[in-house]
Amino acid sequence: MKRNARIKETEFEKQQELIVYYEKKADQERAELLAAHLGVTVTSEEAERNKARFALAFTDHGLALTGDQLSLCGDFVHMLPRLRYDNLTHEILVKAGKLKNGKEHPTAVDATAGMGEDSLLLAAAGFEVDLYEYDPIIAALLKDTIERSKMDERLAEIVKRMHVHEENSVKAMLQRAKEGDIPDLIVLDPMFPGKKKNSLTNKKLQMIQQFERPCEDELGLLDAARALNPLKIVIKRPVKGPYLGEVKPAYSLQGKTIRYDCILRGNS
């Protein structure tokens, strides 16, 4: 079988194991639009929902990805303690992303947005953040999380600085480079395989990775970021992991399990 044919078949199989589900009539239109966007079935029947391995379900708490006895629903409320100024200034990512250009609201690109928690920290620190997420399922969860957060006065001012783009970040960064649309900061977090654990957090990560695999072209991701030539590129790595693309950073900030490698304009 040709490789392209195999890719198409895999995508078809993924569609067959995912369904969009809603209970309330008020959610029907959004559910139908999402299902059409994803190219999957939509239903309000629980029996139909149970036939699929995974469901994107419209619930009272927000859009949730359910399956394998797990449920993943974006929630920025649990991040509130970390967003307090006295805690935020101690976040390693915020320290790593700090710039000296004096802008009140510097610009950032999160090229590997995922569920948006890193971008939330940057937005809380004052950045205008463009979040790039190529997987439409993860992007749908992320967009829903941000829209719900806009209705929470504790988060509204922060998330209004977060702008989601459902597209390939490598292509987007290369296009921005051509247009001269240069951010001050780029953050890269190519998902690295974790050690096998039984924690709920790791099981949910495994569920996400059913749809979004770890970055297979790390060098391409870094090359696109370097082509855009921001003031700083911050790369999230395992604490003992190799440098991304074997590019030595200007400096690194290290936590217990992760490390942020910082590449400055001029040393990239």
Short mmCIF file of C-alpha atoms in Angstrom, two decimals:
data_model
loop_
_atom_site.label_atom_id
_atom_site.label_comp_id
_atom_site.label_asym_id
_atom_site.label_seq_id
_atom_site.Cartn_x
_atom_site.Cartn_y
_atom_site.Cartn_z
CA MET A 1 0.00 0.00 0.00
CA LYS A 2 1.29 3.46 -0.88
CA ARG A 3 2.17 5.74 2.03
CA ASN A 4 -0.34 8.45 1.03
CA ALA A 5 -3.12 5.90 0.87
CA ARG A 6 -2.17 4.65 4.32
CA ILE A 7 -2.31 8.20 5.71
CA LYS A 8 -5.79 8.71 4.29
CA GLU A 9 -6.95 5.41 5.72
CA THR A 10 -5.57 6.33 9.16
CA GLU A 11 -7.41 9.65 9.08
CA PHE A 12 -10.61 7.82 8.14
CA GLU A 13 -10.16 5.39 11.01
CA LYS A 14 -9.66 8.30 13.43
CA GLN A 15 -12.86 9.91 12.20
CA GLN A 16 -14.79 6.69 12.77
CA GLU A 17 -13.75 6.53 16.42
CA LEU A 18 -14.74 10.15 17.16
CA ILE A 19 -18.22 11.63 17.42
CA VAL A 20 -19.59 15.04 18.43
CA TYR A 21 -22.27 14.80 21.11
CA TYR A 22 -24.69 17.29 22.63
CA GLU A 23 -27.61 16.99 25.03
CA LYS A 24 -29.16 20.45 25.04
CA LYS A 25 -30.95 21.99 22.08
CA ALA A 26 -29.04 25.21 22.73
CA ASP A 27 -25.80 23.42 21.82
CA GLN A 28 -27.10 21.82 18.62
CA GLU A 29 -25.93 24.47 16.17
CA ARG A 30 -22.42 24.65 17.63
CA ALA A 31 -22.23 20.85 17.69
CA GLU A 32 -23.27 20.59 14.05
CA LEU A 33 -20.76 23.24 12.98
CA LEU A 34 -17.95 21.50 14.86
CA ALA A 35 -18.86 18.08 13.43
CA ALA A 36 -18.91 19.52 9.90
CA HIS A 37 -15.52 21.13 10.49
CA LEU A 38 -14.05 17.84 11.71
CA GLY A 39 -15.85 15.68 9.15
CA VAL A 40 -17.43 13.43 11.79
CA THR A 41 -20.91 12.43 12.91
CA VAL A 42 -22.96 14.52 15.34
CA THR A 43 -25.60 13.08 17.65
CA SER A 44 -27.74 13.84 20.67
CA GLU A 45 -28.40 10.15 21.28
CA GLU A 46 -26.37 8.61 24.10
CA ALA A 47 -26.54 5.17 22.49
CA GLU A 48 -24.85 6.54 19.36
CA ARG A 49 -22.28 8.35 21.46
CA ASN A 50 -21.38 5.12 23.23
CA LYS A 51 -20.56 3.41 19.94
CA ALA A 52 -17.59 5.72 19.37
CA ARG A 53 -14.34 5.38 21.27
CA PHE A 54 -14.05 9.16 21.74
CA ALA A 55 -16.58 11.96 21.88
CA LEU A 56 -16.31 15.72 21.79
CA ALA A 57 -19.17 16.44 24.15
CA PHE A 58 -20.88 19.75 24.88
CA THR A 59 -21.35 19.70 28.65
CA ASP A 60 -22.36 22.15 31.37
CA HIS A 61 -18.65 22.64 32.10
CA GLY A 62 -17.63 23.23 28.49
CA LEU A 63 -16.47 21.21 25.50
CA ALA A 64 -14.90 17.95 26.69
CA LEU A 65 -13.01 15.17 24.97
CA THR A 66 -14.18 11.92 26.53
CA GLY A 67 -13.12 8.34 26.02
CA ASP A 68 -11.28 5.43 27.61
CA GLN A 69 -13.05 6.33 30.89
CA LEU A 70 -11.37 9.76 30.90
CA SER A 71 -12.56 13.29 30.25
CA LEU A 72 -10.47 16.26 29.19
CA CYS A 73 -12.00 19.72 29.46
CA GLY A 74 -9.89 22.87 29.35
CA ASP A 75 -9.92 24.84 32.59
CA PHE A 76 -7.90 27.97 33.27
CA VAL A 77 -9.54 28.54 36.67
CA HIS A 78 -7.18 26.06 38.31
CA MET A 79 -4.31 28.22 37.06
CA LEU A 80 -5.45 31.30 39.01
CA PRO A 81 -3.05 30.81 41.96
CA ARG A 82 -0.12 30.71 39.50
CA LEU A 83 -1.35 33.92 37.86
CA ARG A 84 -1.08 36.01 41.03
CA TYR A 85 1.75 38.49 40.59
CA ASP A 86 3.86 37.15 43.46
CA ASN A 87 3.65 33.64 42.00
CA LEU A 88 3.72 34.57 38.31
CA THR A 89 7.09 36.29 38.60
CA HIS A 90 8.58 33.02 39.88
CA GLU A 91 7.31 30.92 36.95
CA ILE A 92 10.34 29.64 35.04
CA LEU A 93 8.68 30.23 31.66
CA VAL A 94 7.93 33.84 32.57
CA LYS A 95 11.53 34.33 33.68
CA ALA A 96 12.79 32.71 30.48
CA GLY A 97 10.51 34.84 28.31
CA LYS A 98 11.41 38.14 29.95
CA LEU A 99 12.58 40.76 27.47
CA LYS A 100 14.47 44.03 27.77
CA ASN A 101 12.74 45.93 24.97
CA GLY A 102 10.53 47.93 27.32
CA LYS A 103 7.24 47.22 25.52
CA GLU A 104 4.13 47.30 27.70
CA HIS A 105 2.62 44.42 25.73
CA PRO A 106 5.35 42.57 23.81
CA THR A 107 4.27 40.01 21.22
CA ALA A 108 4.77 36.26 21.42
CA VAL A 109 4.16 33.21 19.27
CA ASP A 110 3.38 29.92 20.97
CA ALA A 111 4.15 27.56 18.10
CA THR A 112 2.99 24.46 19.98
CA ALA A 113 -0.07 25.71 21.85
CA GLY A 114 -1.69 22.46 23.03
CA MET A 115 -4.17 23.28 25.80
CA GLY A 116 -2.83 26.82 26.16
CA GLU A 117 -1.48 26.87 29.70
CA ASP A 118 1.97 28.19 28.75
CA SER A 119 0.34 30.91 26.67
CA LEU A 120 -1.88 31.82 29.60
CA LEU A 121 1.20 32.46 31.74
CA LEU A 122 2.70 34.65 29.02
CA ALA A 123 -0.55 36.57 28.54
CA ALA A 124 -0.76 37.12 32.30
CA ALA A 125 2.78 38.51 32.13
CA GLY A 126 1.59 41.06 29.56
CA PHE A 127 2.30 39.40 26.22
CA GLU A 128 -0.03 39.48 23.23
CA VAL A 129 0.13 35.81 22.26
CA ASP A 130 -0.60 34.10 18.94
CA LEU A 131 -1.29 30.43 19.69
CA TYR A 132 -0.75 27.97 16.83
CA GLU A 133 -2.41 24.55 17.09
CA TYR A 134 -2.66 22.39 13.98
CA ASP A 135 -4.85 19.59 15.38
CA PRO A 136 -8.52 20.61 14.97
CA ILE A 137 -9.69 18.60 17.99
CA ILE A 138 -7.18 20.16 20.39
CA ALA A 139 -7.82 23.56 18.77
CA ALA A 140 -11.56 23.18 19.42
CA LEU A 141 -10.93 22.43 23.09
CA LEU A 142 -8.54 25.38 23.35
CA LYS A 143 -10.93 27.84 21.69
CA ASP A 144 -13.76 26.73 23.98
CA THR A 145 -11.57 27.18 27.07
CA ILE A 146 -10.67 30.72 26.06
CA GLU A 147 -14.27 31.66 25.24
CA ARG A 148 -15.46 30.43 28.65
CA SER A 149 -12.61 32.26 30.37
CA LYS A 150 -13.74 35.53 28.77
CA MET A 151 -16.86 35.29 30.95
CA ASP A 152 -14.80 35.03 34.16
CA GLU A 153 -13.78 38.48 35.39
CA ARG A 154 -10.64 37.00 36.96
CA LEU A 155 -9.43 35.77 33.56
CA ALA A 156 -11.13 38.00 30.99
CA GLU A 157 -8.41 40.67 30.79
CA ILE A 158 -5.74 38.00 30.38
CA VAL A 159 -7.34 35.76 27.76
CA LYS A 160 -8.29 38.69 25.52
CA ARG A 161 -4.56 38.79 24.72
CA MET A 162 -4.66 35.16 23.49
CA HIS A 163 -5.40 34.60 19.78
CA VAL A 164 -5.80 31.03 18.47
CA HIS A 165 -4.77 30.06 14.93
CA GLU A 166 -5.74 26.57 13.77
CA GLU A 167 -2.88 25.96 11.39
CA ASN A 168 0.59 24.53 10.99
CA SER A 169 2.95 26.77 12.94
CA VAL A 170 5.97 25.99 10.75
CA LYS A 171 4.19 27.22 7.62
CA ALA A 172 2.73 30.17 9.53
CA MET A 173 6.12 31.28 10.87
CA LEU A 174 7.74 31.02 7.44
CA GLN A 175 4.92 33.11 5.98
CA ARG A 176 5.23 35.69 8.75
CA ALA A 177 8.97 35.88 8.05
CA LYS A 178 8.23 36.71 4.39
CA GLU A 179 5.78 39.41 5.48
CA GLY A 180 8.10 40.87 8.11
CA ASP A 181 5.57 40.16 10.88
CA ILE A 182 8.16 39.54 13.59
CA PRO A 183 7.15 38.73 17.19
CA ASP A 184 9.36 39.59 20.13
CA LEU A 185 9.29 36.04 21.51
CA ILE A 186 8.70 32.52 20.20
CA VAL A 187 8.02 29.58 22.51
CA LEU A 188 8.55 26.00 21.32
CA ASP A 189 7.45 22.90 23.18
CA PRO A 190 7.85 19.85 20.93
CA MET A 191 6.04 17.23 23.00
CA PHE A 192 8.63 14.84 24.33
CA PRO A 193 7.69 11.25 25.23
CA GLY A 194 7.17 10.92 28.97
CA LYS A 195 8.03 7.98 31.15
CA LYS A 196 5.19 5.54 31.63
CA LYS A 197 3.26 6.41 34.76
CA ASN A 198 -0.21 5.63 36.01
CA SER A 199 -1.10 9.16 37.07
CA LEU A 200 -4.30 10.69 35.79
CA THR A 201 -2.33 13.54 34.23
CA ASN A 202 -0.24 11.17 32.14
CA LYS A 203 -3.30 9.18 31.07
CA LYS A 204 -4.93 12.39 29.85
CA LEU A 205 -1.74 13.29 27.99
CA GLN A 206 -1.86 9.88 26.34
CA MET A 207 -5.46 10.59 25.30
CA ILE A 208 -4.38 13.87 23.68
CA GLN A 209 -1.59 12.05 21.89
CA GLN A 210 -4.14 9.74 20.27
CA PHE A 211 -4.89 12.76 18.10
CA GLU A 212 -1.76 14.91 18.32
CA ARG A 213 1.56 13.10 18.13
CA PRO A 214 4.84 14.53 19.42
CA CYS A 215 6.62 16.75 16.92
CA GLU A 216 8.33 14.64 14.26
CA ASP A 217 10.21 17.53 12.64
CA GLU A 218 11.86 19.31 15.54
CA LEU A 219 14.56 20.76 13.32
CA GLY A 220 11.96 22.16 10.91
CA LEU A 221 10.15 23.77 13.85
CA LEU A 222 13.34 25.39 15.10
CA ASP A 223 14.43 26.47 11.61
CA ALA A 224 11.08 28.22 11.06
CA ALA A 225 11.39 30.02 14.39
CA ARG A 226 14.94 31.11 13.58
CA ALA A 227 13.81 32.31 10.14
CA LEU A 228 11.32 34.59 11.88
CA ASN A 229 14.25 35.98 13.93
CA PRO A 230 12.54 37.20 17.12
CA LEU A 231 14.41 38.80 19.99
CA LYS A 232 14.30 35.48 21.82
CA ILE A 233 13.33 31.84 21.23
CA VAL A 234 12.48 29.83 24.34
CA ILE A 235 12.49 26.04 24.00
CA LYS A 236 10.96 23.71 26.59
CA ARG A 237 12.97 20.52 27.02
CA PRO A 238 13.30 17.58 29.42
CA VAL A 239 15.77 18.61 32.10
CA LYS A 240 18.37 16.11 30.87
CA GLY A 241 17.32 16.16 27.22
CA PRO A 242 19.54 17.23 24.31
CA TYR A 243 19.40 20.69 22.80
CA LEU A 244 16.73 21.00 20.13
CA GLY A 245 18.42 20.63 16.77
CA GLU A 246 21.74 20.49 18.63
CA VAL A 247 21.68 24.30 18.75
CA LYS A 248 23.41 25.56 21.89
CA PRO A 249 21.37 28.29 23.61
CA ALA A 250 22.72 31.54 25.04
CA TYR A 251 21.58 30.30 28.45
CA SER A 252 19.11 27.93 30.11
CA LEU A 253 16.78 28.07 33.11
CA GLN A 254 16.15 24.78 34.84
CA GLY A 255 13.42 23.35 37.04
CA LYS A 256 13.07 19.90 38.59
CA THR A 257 11.87 18.11 35.45
CA ILE A 258 12.06 20.66 32.61
CA ARG A 259 14.54 23.13 31.20
CA TYR A 260 14.03 26.28 29.14
CA ASP A 261 16.75 26.91 26.57
CA CYS A 262 16.94 30.55 25.47
CA ILE A 263 18.26 31.51 22.03
CA LEU A 264 18.83 35.23 21.54
CA ARG A 265 18.79 37.19 18.29
CA GLY A 266 22.35 37.15 17.07
CA ASN A 267 23.30 33.78 18.58
CA SER A 268 20.82 31.72 16.53
#
